[in-house]
Coordinates of C-alpha atoms in Angstrom, one line a residue:
M19 CA 0.0 0.0 0.0
S20 CA 1.3 3.4 -0.9
S21 CA 2.2 6.2 1.5
Q22 CA -0.4 8.4 3.1
G23 CA -2.1 10.8 0.7
S24 CA -0.9 9.1 -2.6
R25 CA -3.0 6.8 -4.8
P26 CA -2.3 3.1 -4.3
E27 CA -1.1 1.0 -7.3
T28 CA -3.9 -1.5 -6.8
I29 CA -7.1 -1.6 -4.9
P30 CA -6.2 -1.5 -1.2
K31 CA -6.7 -4.5 1.1
K32 CA -7.5 -2.2 4.0
R33 CA -8.4 1.4 3.9
H34 CA -8.6 3.7 6.9
R35 CA -10.0 6.7 5.2
V36 CA -13.8 6.6 4.7
P37 CA -16.2 9.2 3.4
G38 CA -17.5 9.6 7.0
D39 CA -14.2 11.1 8.2
T40 CA -15.6 14.6 7.7
N41 CA -19.1 13.7 9.0
I42 CA -21.4 16.2 10.8
K43 CA -21.7 14.7 14.3
G44 CA -23.8 15.5 17.3
K45 CA -27.3 15.5 18.7
G46 CA -27.9 11.9 17.6
F47 CA -26.6 12.2 14.1
D48 CA -23.5 11.2 12.2
L49 CA -24.0 12.3 8.6
H50 CA -21.9 12.6 5.5
P51 CA -22.6 16.3 4.8
Q52 CA -22.7 16.3 1.0
V53 CA -24.7 13.0 0.6
A54 CA -27.1 13.4 3.5
I55 CA -27.9 17.1 3.0
S56 CA -28.2 16.9 -0.8
S57 CA -30.4 13.8 -0.7
A58 CA -32.7 15.3 2.0
A59 CA -33.0 18.5 0.1
L60 CA -34.0 16.8 -3.2
I61 CA -36.5 14.6 -1.3
V62 CA -38.0 17.6 0.5
L63 CA -38.3 19.5 -2.8
F64 CA -40.1 16.5 -4.4
V65 CA -42.5 16.1 -1.5
A66 CA -43.3 19.8 -1.5
L67 CA -43.9 20.1 -5.2
T68 CA -46.0 17.0 -5.3
L69 CA -48.2 18.2 -2.4
I70 CA -48.5 21.7 -3.8
F71 CA -49.4 20.6 -7.4
R72 CA -51.4 17.5 -6.5
E73 CA -53.9 18.0 -9.4
Q74 CA -51.1 18.3 -12.0
A75 CA -48.9 15.6 -10.4
D76 CA -50.9 12.7 -11.9
Q77 CA -50.5 14.1 -15.5
I78 CA -46.8 14.8 -15.0
F79 CA -46.2 11.3 -13.6
Q80 CA -48.0 9.8 -16.6
A81 CA -46.0 11.9 -19.1
I82 CA -42.7 10.9 -17.4
Q83 CA -43.5 7.2 -17.5
N84 CA -44.6 7.3 -21.2
T85 CA -41.4 9.3 -22.2
V86 CA -39.0 7.0 -20.4
S87 CA -40.7 3.8 -21.5
N88 CA -41.0 4.9 -25.2
I89 CA -37.5 6.1 -25.6
F90 CA -35.5 3.8 -23.2
G91 CA -37.6 0.6 -23.1
W92 CA -35.1 -1.3 -25.3
F93 CA -32.3 -0.1 -23.0
F94 CA -34.0 -1.6 -19.9
I95 CA -34.4 -4.9 -21.8
L96 CA -30.8 -5.0 -22.9
V97 CA -29.1 -4.1 -19.7
A98 CA -31.2 -6.6 -17.6
N99 CA -29.7 -9.4 -19.8
I100 CA -26.2 -8.0 -19.5
Y101 CA -26.4 -7.9 -15.6
L102 CA -27.7 -11.5 -15.5
G103 CA -25.1 -12.7 -18.0
V104 CA -22.2 -11.1 -16.1
V105 CA -23.1 -12.8 -12.8
V106 CA -23.6 -16.2 -14.4
I107 CA -20.3 -16.0 -16.2
L108 CA -18.5 -14.9 -13.0
S109 CA -20.1 -17.9 -11.1
F110 CA -18.5 -20.3 -13.6
S111 CA -15.2 -18.6 -13.7
K112 CA -12.1 -19.0 -11.5
Y113 CA -13.3 -16.1 -9.5
G114 CA -16.1 -18.2 -8.1
K115 CA -13.8 -19.5 -5.4
I116 CA -13.1 -16.1 -3.9
R117 CA -14.7 -15.7 -0.5
L118 CA -16.3 -12.5 0.7
G119 CA -14.2 -11.3 3.6
G120 CA -11.1 -13.3 2.7
P121 CA -10.1 -17.0 2.8
D122 CA -10.8 -17.5 6.5
A123 CA -14.1 -15.5 6.7
K124 CA -17.0 -17.3 8.3
P125 CA -20.7 -16.7 7.6
E126 CA -22.3 -14.3 10.2
F127 CA -25.8 -15.8 9.9
S128 CA -27.1 -19.4 9.5
T129 CA -28.1 -20.5 6.0
F130 CA -31.8 -20.4 6.9
G131 CA -31.5 -16.9 8.4
W132 CA -29.6 -15.8 5.3
F133 CA -32.2 -17.2 2.9
A134 CA -35.0 -15.6 5.0
M135 CA -33.4 -12.2 4.8
L136 CA -32.8 -12.6 1.0
L137 CA -36.5 -13.2 0.3
S138 CA -38.0 -10.8 2.8
A139 CA -35.9 -7.8 1.7
G140 CA -36.0 -8.7 -2.0
M141 CA -39.7 -8.7 -3.1
G142 CA -42.0 -9.8 -0.2
I143 CA -44.6 -7.1 -0.6
G144 CA -44.6 -7.4 -4.4
L145 CA -45.3 -11.1 -4.2
M146 CA -48.3 -10.5 -2.0
F147 CA -49.6 -7.7 -4.2
W148 CA -49.1 -9.2 -7.7
S149 CA -49.2 -13.0 -7.2
V150 CA -52.9 -13.1 -7.9
A151 CA -53.4 -9.9 -9.8
E152 CA -50.7 -10.2 -12.5
P153 CA -51.6 -13.7 -13.9
V154 CA -55.3 -12.6 -13.9
Y155 CA -54.4 -9.4 -15.9
H156 CA -52.4 -11.4 -18.4
L157 CA -55.2 -14.0 -18.8
G158 CA -57.5 -11.2 -20.0
D159 CA -54.8 -9.4 -22.0
P160 CA -52.1 -11.7 -23.2
A161 CA -48.7 -10.3 -24.1
P162 CA -48.2 -9.8 -27.8
F163 CA -45.1 -12.0 -27.6
F164 CA -47.4 -15.0 -27.6
G165 CA -49.1 -14.2 -30.8
N166 CA -52.9 -14.4 -31.4
V167 CA -53.8 -16.1 -28.1
A168 CA -57.5 -15.8 -27.2
D169 CA -58.3 -13.9 -24.1
G170 CA -59.3 -16.2 -21.2
S171 CA -58.2 -19.4 -22.9
T172 CA -56.1 -22.2 -21.5
A173 CA -53.3 -21.0 -23.8
A174 CA -53.6 -17.5 -22.3
A175 CA -53.4 -19.0 -18.9
Q176 CA -50.1 -20.8 -19.7
A177 CA -48.8 -17.6 -21.3
A178 CA -49.8 -15.6 -18.2
M179 CA -47.8 -17.8 -15.9
G180 CA -44.8 -17.8 -18.2
I181 CA -44.5 -14.1 -18.4
T182 CA -45.2 -13.7 -14.6
F183 CA -42.2 -16.1 -14.0
Y184 CA -40.2 -13.9 -16.4
H185 CA -40.9 -10.7 -14.4
W186 CA -40.2 -12.3 -11.0
G187 CA -37.4 -14.7 -11.8
L188 CA -33.8 -14.7 -12.8
H189 CA -33.5 -11.3 -14.3
A190 CA -34.7 -9.6 -11.1
W191 CA -32.3 -11.5 -8.9
G192 CA -29.5 -11.1 -11.4
I193 CA -29.7 -7.4 -10.8
Y194 CA -29.6 -7.9 -7.0
A195 CA -26.8 -10.4 -7.3
L196 CA -24.6 -8.0 -9.3
V197 CA -25.0 -5.1 -6.8
G198 CA -24.8 -7.3 -3.7
L199 CA -21.6 -9.1 -4.9
S200 CA -19.9 -5.8 -5.9
L201 CA -20.6 -4.2 -2.6
G202 CA -19.7 -7.3 -0.5
F203 CA -16.4 -7.8 -2.4
F204 CA -15.2 -4.2 -2.1
A205 CA -16.3 -3.8 1.5
F206 CA -15.1 -7.1 2.9
N207 CA -12.2 -8.0 0.7
R208 CA -10.8 -4.5 0.1
G209 CA -11.7 -2.8 3.3
L210 CA -13.6 0.0 1.5
P211 CA -16.8 1.6 3.0
L212 CA -20.1 -0.2 2.5
T213 CA -21.4 2.3 0.0
I214 CA -22.1 2.3 -3.7
R215 CA -19.2 4.6 -4.4
S216 CA -16.7 2.0 -3.2
V217 CA -17.5 -0.3 -6.1
F218 CA -16.0 2.3 -8.5
Y219 CA -12.6 2.4 -6.9
P220 CA -10.9 0.5 -9.8
I221 CA -12.1 3.2 -12.2
L222 CA -12.2 6.4 -10.1
G223 CA -9.5 5.7 -7.6
E224 CA -9.3 8.4 -4.8
R225 CA -12.0 10.4 -6.6
I226 CA -14.6 8.2 -5.0
Y227 CA -14.0 10.4 -1.9
G228 CA -14.8 13.6 -4.0
W229 CA -17.8 14.8 -5.9
P230 CA -18.1 11.8 -8.3
G231 CA -18.5 9.4 -5.3
N232 CA -20.9 11.8 -3.6
A233 CA -23.0 11.9 -6.8
I234 CA -23.1 8.1 -7.0
D235 CA -24.2 7.8 -3.4
I236 CA -26.8 10.6 -3.7
L237 CA -28.3 8.8 -6.8
A238 CA -28.3 5.5 -4.8
V239 CA -30.2 7.2 -1.9
L240 CA -32.8 8.5 -4.2
A241 CA -33.2 5.2 -6.1
T242 CA -33.5 3.4 -2.8
L243 CA -36.1 5.7 -1.3
F244 CA -38.3 5.8 -4.4
G245 CA -37.9 2.1 -5.2
L246 CA -38.8 1.3 -1.6
A247 CA -41.7 3.8 -1.5
T248 CA -43.2 2.0 -4.5
S249 CA -43.3 -1.3 -2.5
L250 CA -44.6 0.4 0.7
G251 CA -47.3 2.1 -1.4
F252 CA -48.4 -1.3 -2.8
G253 CA -48.4 -2.7 0.7
A254 CA -50.5 0.1 2.1
E255 CA -53.1 -0.3 -0.7
Q256 CA -53.3 -4.1 0.0
V257 CA -53.6 -3.8 3.8
S258 CA -56.3 -1.2 3.3
A259 CA -58.2 -3.5 0.9
G260 CA -57.8 -6.4 3.3
L261 CA -59.2 -4.5 6.2
N262 CA -62.1 -3.3 4.1
F263 CA -62.8 -6.9 3.1
L264 CA -62.6 -8.1 6.7
F265 CA -64.1 -5.3 8.7
D266 CA -65.8 -3.1 6.0
S267 CA -63.5 -0.2 7.0
P268 CA -63.0 2.7 4.5
D269 CA -60.6 2.0 1.6
T270 CA -59.4 5.4 0.7
V271 CA -56.0 7.1 0.0
W272 CA -56.1 8.8 3.4
V273 CA -56.6 5.4 5.2
Q274 CA -53.6 4.1 3.3
V275 CA -51.6 7.1 4.4
I276 CA -52.6 6.4 8.0
L277 CA -51.6 2.8 7.6
I278 CA -48.2 3.8 6.2
A279 CA -47.7 5.9 9.4
I280 CA -48.7 3.1 11.7
I281 CA -46.6 0.4 10.0
T282 CA -43.7 2.7 9.6
S283 CA -43.6 3.1 13.4
F284 CA -43.3 -0.7 13.7
A285 CA -40.4 -0.6 11.2
T286 CA -38.8 2.1 13.2
A287 CA -38.9 0.0 16.3
S288 CA -37.2 -2.8 14.3
V289 CA -34.5 -0.5 13.0
V290 CA -33.8 0.7 16.6
A291 CA -33.5 -3.0 17.7
G292 CA -30.7 -3.5 15.1
L293 CA -29.9 -6.0 12.3
D294 CA -29.8 -9.2 14.3
S295 CA -32.5 -8.6 17.0
G296 CA -34.9 -6.8 14.6
V297 CA -34.5 -7.4 10.9
R298 CA -33.3 -11.0 11.1
F299 CA -35.9 -12.0 13.6
L300 CA -38.8 -10.5 11.6
S301 CA -37.5 -12.0 8.4
E302 CA -37.5 -15.5 9.8
I303 CA -41.0 -14.9 11.2
N304 CA -42.1 -13.8 7.7
I305 CA -40.9 -17.1 6.2
Y306 CA -42.8 -19.2 8.7
I307 CA -46.0 -17.3 8.2
A308 CA -45.6 -17.3 4.4
A309 CA -44.9 -21.1 4.4
A310 CA -48.0 -21.7 6.4
F311 CA -50.1 -19.5 4.1
L312 CA -48.6 -21.3 1.0
V313 CA -49.3 -24.8 2.4
F314 CA -52.9 -23.8 3.4
L315 CA -53.8 -22.7 -0.1
L316 CA -52.0 -25.6 -1.7
L317 CA -54.1 -28.0 0.4
A318 CA -57.4 -26.0 0.3
G319 CA -57.2 -25.2 -3.4
P320 CA -56.9 -27.5 -6.4
T321 CA -53.9 -29.4 -5.1
L322 CA -53.2 -31.7 -8.1
F323 CA -53.7 -28.9 -10.6
L324 CA -51.3 -26.7 -8.7
L325 CA -48.6 -29.3 -8.4
S326 CA -48.9 -30.2 -12.1
S327 CA -48.9 -26.6 -13.1
L328 CA -45.8 -25.9 -11.1
V329 CA -43.9 -28.5 -13.1
Q330 CA -45.3 -27.3 -16.4
N331 CA -44.7 -23.7 -15.6
F332 CA -41.0 -24.3 -14.9
G333 CA -40.6 -26.1 -18.3
Y334 CA -42.6 -23.4 -20.1
Y335 CA -40.5 -20.6 -18.6
A336 CA -37.3 -22.4 -19.6
S337 CA -38.6 -22.8 -23.2
I338 CA -39.6 -19.2 -23.7
F339 CA -36.7 -17.7 -21.7
P340 CA -34.2 -16.9 -24.6
G341 CA -36.7 -15.2 -26.9
L342 CA -38.7 -13.5 -24.2
S343 CA -35.6 -12.0 -22.6
F344 CA -34.8 -10.0 -25.7
W345 CA -38.3 -9.2 -26.8
T346 CA -38.9 -5.4 -27.2
E347 CA -42.3 -5.2 -29.1
T348 CA -40.4 -3.9 -32.1
F349 CA -42.7 -5.5 -34.7
D350 CA -45.8 -5.5 -32.7
G351 CA -46.1 -1.7 -32.6
G352 CA -47.7 -1.8 -29.2
R353 CA -47.1 -0.5 -25.8
W354 CA -47.9 -3.5 -23.7
Q355 CA -44.4 -3.6 -22.1
Q356 CA -44.6 -0.1 -20.7
S357 CA -46.8 -1.0 -17.9
W358 CA -45.3 -4.4 -17.3
T359 CA -41.7 -5.4 -18.2
I360 CA -40.3 -1.9 -18.4
F361 CA -41.9 -1.0 -15.1
Y362 CA -40.5 -4.2 -13.4
W363 CA -37.0 -3.8 -14.7
G364 CA -37.0 -0.1 -13.6
W365 CA -38.4 -1.2 -10.2
W366 CA -35.8 -3.9 -9.7
I367 CA -32.9 -1.6 -10.7
S368 CA -34.2 1.2 -8.4
W369 CA -34.4 -1.3 -5.6
S370 CA -30.9 -2.7 -6.3
P371 CA -28.9 -0.3 -4.1
F372 CA -31.2 -1.2 -1.2
V373 CA -31.5 -5.0 -1.7
G374 CA -27.9 -5.3 -3.0
M375 CA -26.4 -3.5 0.0
F376 CA -28.6 -5.4 2.4
I377 CA -27.7 -8.7 0.8
A378 CA -24.0 -7.7 0.9
R379 CA -24.3 -6.7 4.6
V380 CA -25.5 -10.2 5.6
S381 CA -23.4 -12.3 3.2
K382 CA -19.8 -12.1 4.6
G383 CA -18.1 -15.5 4.5
R384 CA -19.9 -16.8 1.4
T385 CA -17.9 -17.6 -1.8
V386 CA -18.6 -15.8 -5.0
R387 CA -20.1 -18.9 -6.5
E388 CA -22.2 -19.7 -3.4
F389 CA -23.4 -16.1 -3.3
I390 CA -24.4 -15.9 -6.9
W391 CA -26.2 -19.3 -7.2
S392 CA -28.0 -18.8 -3.8
V393 CA -29.2 -15.3 -4.7
L394 CA -30.2 -16.3 -8.2
F395 CA -32.0 -19.5 -7.6
I396 CA -33.3 -19.8 -4.0
P397 CA -35.5 -16.6 -4.1
S398 CA -36.5 -17.3 -7.7
L399 CA -37.6 -20.9 -6.9
L400 CA -39.6 -19.7 -3.9
S401 CA -41.1 -16.9 -6.0
F402 CA -42.1 -19.4 -8.7
M403 CA -43.7 -21.7 -6.1
W404 CA -45.6 -18.8 -4.7
M405 CA -46.8 -17.5 -8.0
S406 CA -47.8 -21.0 -9.2
V407 CA -49.9 -21.7 -6.1
F408 CA -51.6 -18.2 -5.7
G409 CA -51.7 -17.3 -9.4
G410 CA -52.6 -20.8 -10.4
S411 CA -55.5 -20.9 -8.0
A412 CA -56.8 -17.7 -9.4
L413 CA -56.5 -18.9 -13.0
K414 CA -58.2 -22.2 -12.2
L415 CA -61.2 -20.3 -10.7
I416 CA -61.6 -18.2 -13.8
L417 CA -61.1 -21.1 -16.2
D418 CA -63.8 -23.0 -14.3
G419 CA -66.2 -20.0 -14.3
V420 CA -66.2 -19.7 -10.5
G421 CA -66.9 -16.1 -9.3
D422 CA -65.8 -13.0 -11.2
L423 CA -62.2 -12.6 -10.1
G424 CA -61.2 -10.9 -13.4
A425 CA -63.7 -8.0 -12.9
A426 CA -62.6 -7.6 -9.3
V427 CA -59.0 -7.3 -10.3
Q428 CA -59.9 -4.7 -13.0
E429 CA -61.8 -2.7 -10.4
N430 CA -59.2 -2.7 -7.7
V431 CA -56.0 -4.7 -8.1
A432 CA -55.2 -4.5 -4.3
T433 CA -58.3 -6.6 -3.5
A434 CA -57.3 -9.5 -5.8
L435 CA -55.9 -11.8 -3.1
F436 CA -58.9 -11.3 -0.8
V437 CA -61.5 -11.8 -3.5
M438 CA -59.8 -15.1 -4.5
L439 CA -59.7 -16.3 -0.9
Q440 CA -63.5 -16.0 -0.7
N441 CA -63.7 -19.2 -2.8
F442 CA -61.8 -21.3 -0.3
P443 CA -62.5 -22.5 3.3
F444 CA -61.7 -20.4 6.3
T445 CA -61.9 -17.1 4.3
G446 CA -61.8 -14.8 7.3
L447 CA -58.8 -16.5 8.9
S448 CA -56.8 -16.8 5.6
S449 CA -57.6 -13.1 4.7
F450 CA -56.4 -12.0 8.2
L451 CA -53.3 -14.1 7.7
G452 CA -52.7 -12.4 4.4
V453 CA -53.0 -8.9 6.0
V454 CA -50.6 -9.9 8.7
L455 CA -48.1 -11.2 6.1
V456 CA -48.3 -8.0 4.1
V457 CA -47.7 -6.0 7.3
T458 CA -44.7 -8.0 8.3
F459 CA -43.2 -7.8 4.8
F460 CA -43.9 -4.1 4.9
V461 CA -42.0 -3.8 8.2
T462 CA -39.0 -5.8 7.0
S463 CA -38.7 -3.9 3.8
S464 CA -38.9 -0.6 5.6
D465 CA -36.5 -1.4 8.4
S466 CA -33.9 -3.0 6.1
G467 CA -34.2 -0.1 3.7
S468 CA -33.7 2.4 6.5
L469 CA -30.5 0.6 7.5
V470 CA -29.2 0.8 3.9
V471 CA -30.0 4.5 3.5
D472 CA -28.4 5.1 6.8
H473 CA -25.2 3.4 5.6
L474 CA -25.2 5.6 2.5
T475 CA -25.8 8.9 4.2
S476 CA -23.3 8.2 7.0
G477 CA -20.4 7.5 4.6
G478 CA -20.6 3.7 5.0
K479 CA -20.7 3.4 8.8
L480 CA -22.5 0.2 9.9
D481 CA -23.5 1.4 13.4
S482 CA -25.0 4.9 13.3
P483 CA -26.9 6.7 16.0
V484 CA -30.5 5.6 16.7
P485 CA -32.1 9.0 16.0
Q486 CA -30.6 8.9 12.5
R487 CA -32.1 5.5 11.8
I488 CA -35.5 6.8 13.0
F489 CA -35.2 9.8 10.7
W490 CA -34.7 7.7 7.5
A491 CA -37.4 5.2 8.5
V492 CA -39.9 8.1 8.8
T493 CA -38.7 9.7 5.6
E494 CA -39.4 6.5 3.6
G495 CA -42.9 6.4 5.0
V496 CA -43.4 10.1 4.0
V497 CA -42.2 9.6 0.4
A498 CA -44.6 6.6 0.0
A499 CA -47.5 8.6 1.4
V500 CA -46.8 11.5 -0.8
L501 CA -46.6 9.3 -3.9
L502 CA -50.0 7.8 -3.1
L503 CA -51.5 11.3 -2.6
G504 CA -49.9 12.6 -5.8
G505 CA -51.1 9.9 -8.1
G506 CA -51.6 6.5 -6.6
L507 CA -50.4 3.4 -8.5
K508 CA -49.3 5.5 -11.5
A509 CA -47.1 7.7 -9.4
L510 CA -45.5 4.6 -7.7
Q511 CA -44.7 3.1 -11.1
T512 CA -43.3 6.3 -12.4
A513 CA -41.0 6.7 -9.4
A514 CA -39.5 3.3 -10.0
I515 CA -38.9 3.8 -13.7
A516 CA -37.6 7.3 -13.5
T517 CA -35.0 6.6 -10.8
G518 CA -34.1 3.2 -12.3
L519 CA -33.0 4.7 -15.6
P520 CA -29.9 6.7 -14.4
F521 CA -29.0 3.9 -12.1
A522 CA -29.1 1.4 -14.9
I523 CA -26.1 3.2 -16.4
V524 CA -24.3 3.1 -13.1
L525 CA -24.8 -0.7 -13.0
L526 CA -23.2 -1.1 -16.4
V527 CA -20.1 0.5 -15.2
M528 CA -20.3 -1.6 -12.0
C529 CA -20.0 -4.8 -14.2
F530 CA -16.6 -3.7 -15.4
S531 CA -15.4 -2.5 -12.0
L532 CA -16.4 -5.8 -10.3
Y533 CA -14.5 -7.8 -13.0
R534 CA -11.3 -5.7 -12.4
G535 CA -11.6 -6.0 -8.7
L536 CA -12.0 -9.8 -8.8
A537 CA -9.2 -10.2 -11.4
E538 CA -6.8 -8.3 -9.1
D539 CA -7.8 -10.2 -6.1
A540 CA -7.3 -13.6 -7.9
A541 CA -3.9 -12.4 -9.1
E542 CA -2.8 -11.5 -5.6
L543 CA -3.9 -14.8 -4.2
E544 CA -2.0 -16.7 -6.9
A545 CA 1.1 -14.7 -6.3
R546 CA 0.9 -15.4 -2.5
K547 CA 0.4 -19.1 -3.1
L548 CA 3.4 -19.1 -5.4
Q549 CA 5.5 -17.2 -2.9
A550 CA 4.5 -19.6 -0.1
T551 CA 5.5 -22.6 -2.3
E552 CA 8.9 -21.2 -3.1
N553 CA 9.6 -20.0 0.4
P554 CA 8.0 -22.4 2.9
P555 CA 7.9 -21.3 6.5
A556 CA 10.4 -22.7 9.0
A557 CA 9.4 -25.5 11.3
G558 CA 7.2 -24.2 14.1
G559 CA 5.9 -21.4 11.9
N560 CA 2.3 -20.9 10.7
G561 CA 2.2 -24.1 8.6
G562 CA 2.1 -22.4 5.3
K563 CA -1.2 -20.6 6.1
L564 CA -1.6 -17.3 4.2
I565 CA -2.0 -14.3 6.4
E566 CA -4.1 -11.4 5.1
N567 CA -2.5 -8.0 5.6

């Protein structure tokens, strides 16, 4: 490592300088001034303008979504494939043996606890909100990719499950794996702060501590807050719909805002409790409740149909995967993808700083190969099972002509789950369980997101003051509430796409930076092994074990 103040020749193994060295400290805060103040100012400006111009906000949000989708839709499709391809290639490469944290690092959490946090943070609320609604939508309006498929037909049902798998499968988790692996490697193997800026050290060098690094972290904060607000808004809409179904309570925007405030207070308590006592505990509780809910519907619903469809859905997804991955509606001349695939890719990209950093935070001690395959396949498989059971049950009801679930989804997408549960035993109990599960996913998303934003705005510090954690937890709830007031579902979708676009470019650069970092690390390890072979230690030494500097 070079002398103090000069740029090192290679990425450092340990760095003592962090962006937080010049933090503003005192009265319960420890903030990186440029990142924290700039992010807060931009968020306050957005909140103020949305509240002042509420009537115009809906039109503005619609115009932004249409503009981004029309011009950059192809770009979202392309980069999602690049991200997935990069992590798959790395998993098969010689870099797959590199361990996050060094050769002797041990996992901090059990495998079950790790998997639970992956799923809860990644897309829990989204699975609850869309698992019934999305397949039902696609049944009535099949994607043009599948040709002239008749609405409501069995072919449309198969196509609906195929494209739902596409939206919630490997591409989404490929984005998360890229960001999580990059952050984990540069933080645990190179001793850099756990912030997005650190990933760009191979390209920017010491400039990550200047304005380029500040700009990257500010963009990450905004993407995280708006991506998370999208999920919190969906969660609030679904909880409100569930309470209306169970207790005939009002289902209005203001009720949803009140629910955001209440549930955000629960998330704040979890944030105060910390990562292990709060987030991990709630994540594991989520998994138990979700498993019970899944098993209940599997047994109460058309069991044989669901098991058969799960197998068939896997095969169908695999068969259409190559073509569907690069489909951009070029020759269809339609705009079907704007509200679906483009929205999802923008949403996953805007969520990637939050989910990636959270995954990195809990993944020390895992090898690159173990990390990639676990992050890609475990959550994807669980998501496919969930979608097959809940979405498959909904499609079976419609195909059999039971009830009018399709009309209910068109009227209010947030009620889809509860309308479907009316057709199975113990409706009240299962609906209540659904509400509880949405709330717990809501809390785990909010508290883990607050911890991530806290890392970013404190310059990468992992243990910031409690009042600071509370501030960001409350801020997330405020942004979600304002988006609902300013335009509802359309505003939530626009926030995800608009913040996802600039961050998609950041992730492209991240691919190259990660490769350079892994290549240098592998070269160093090979050099040390060669040196140890040529100069074995004397008897009574350390037995040839490599010591990390």
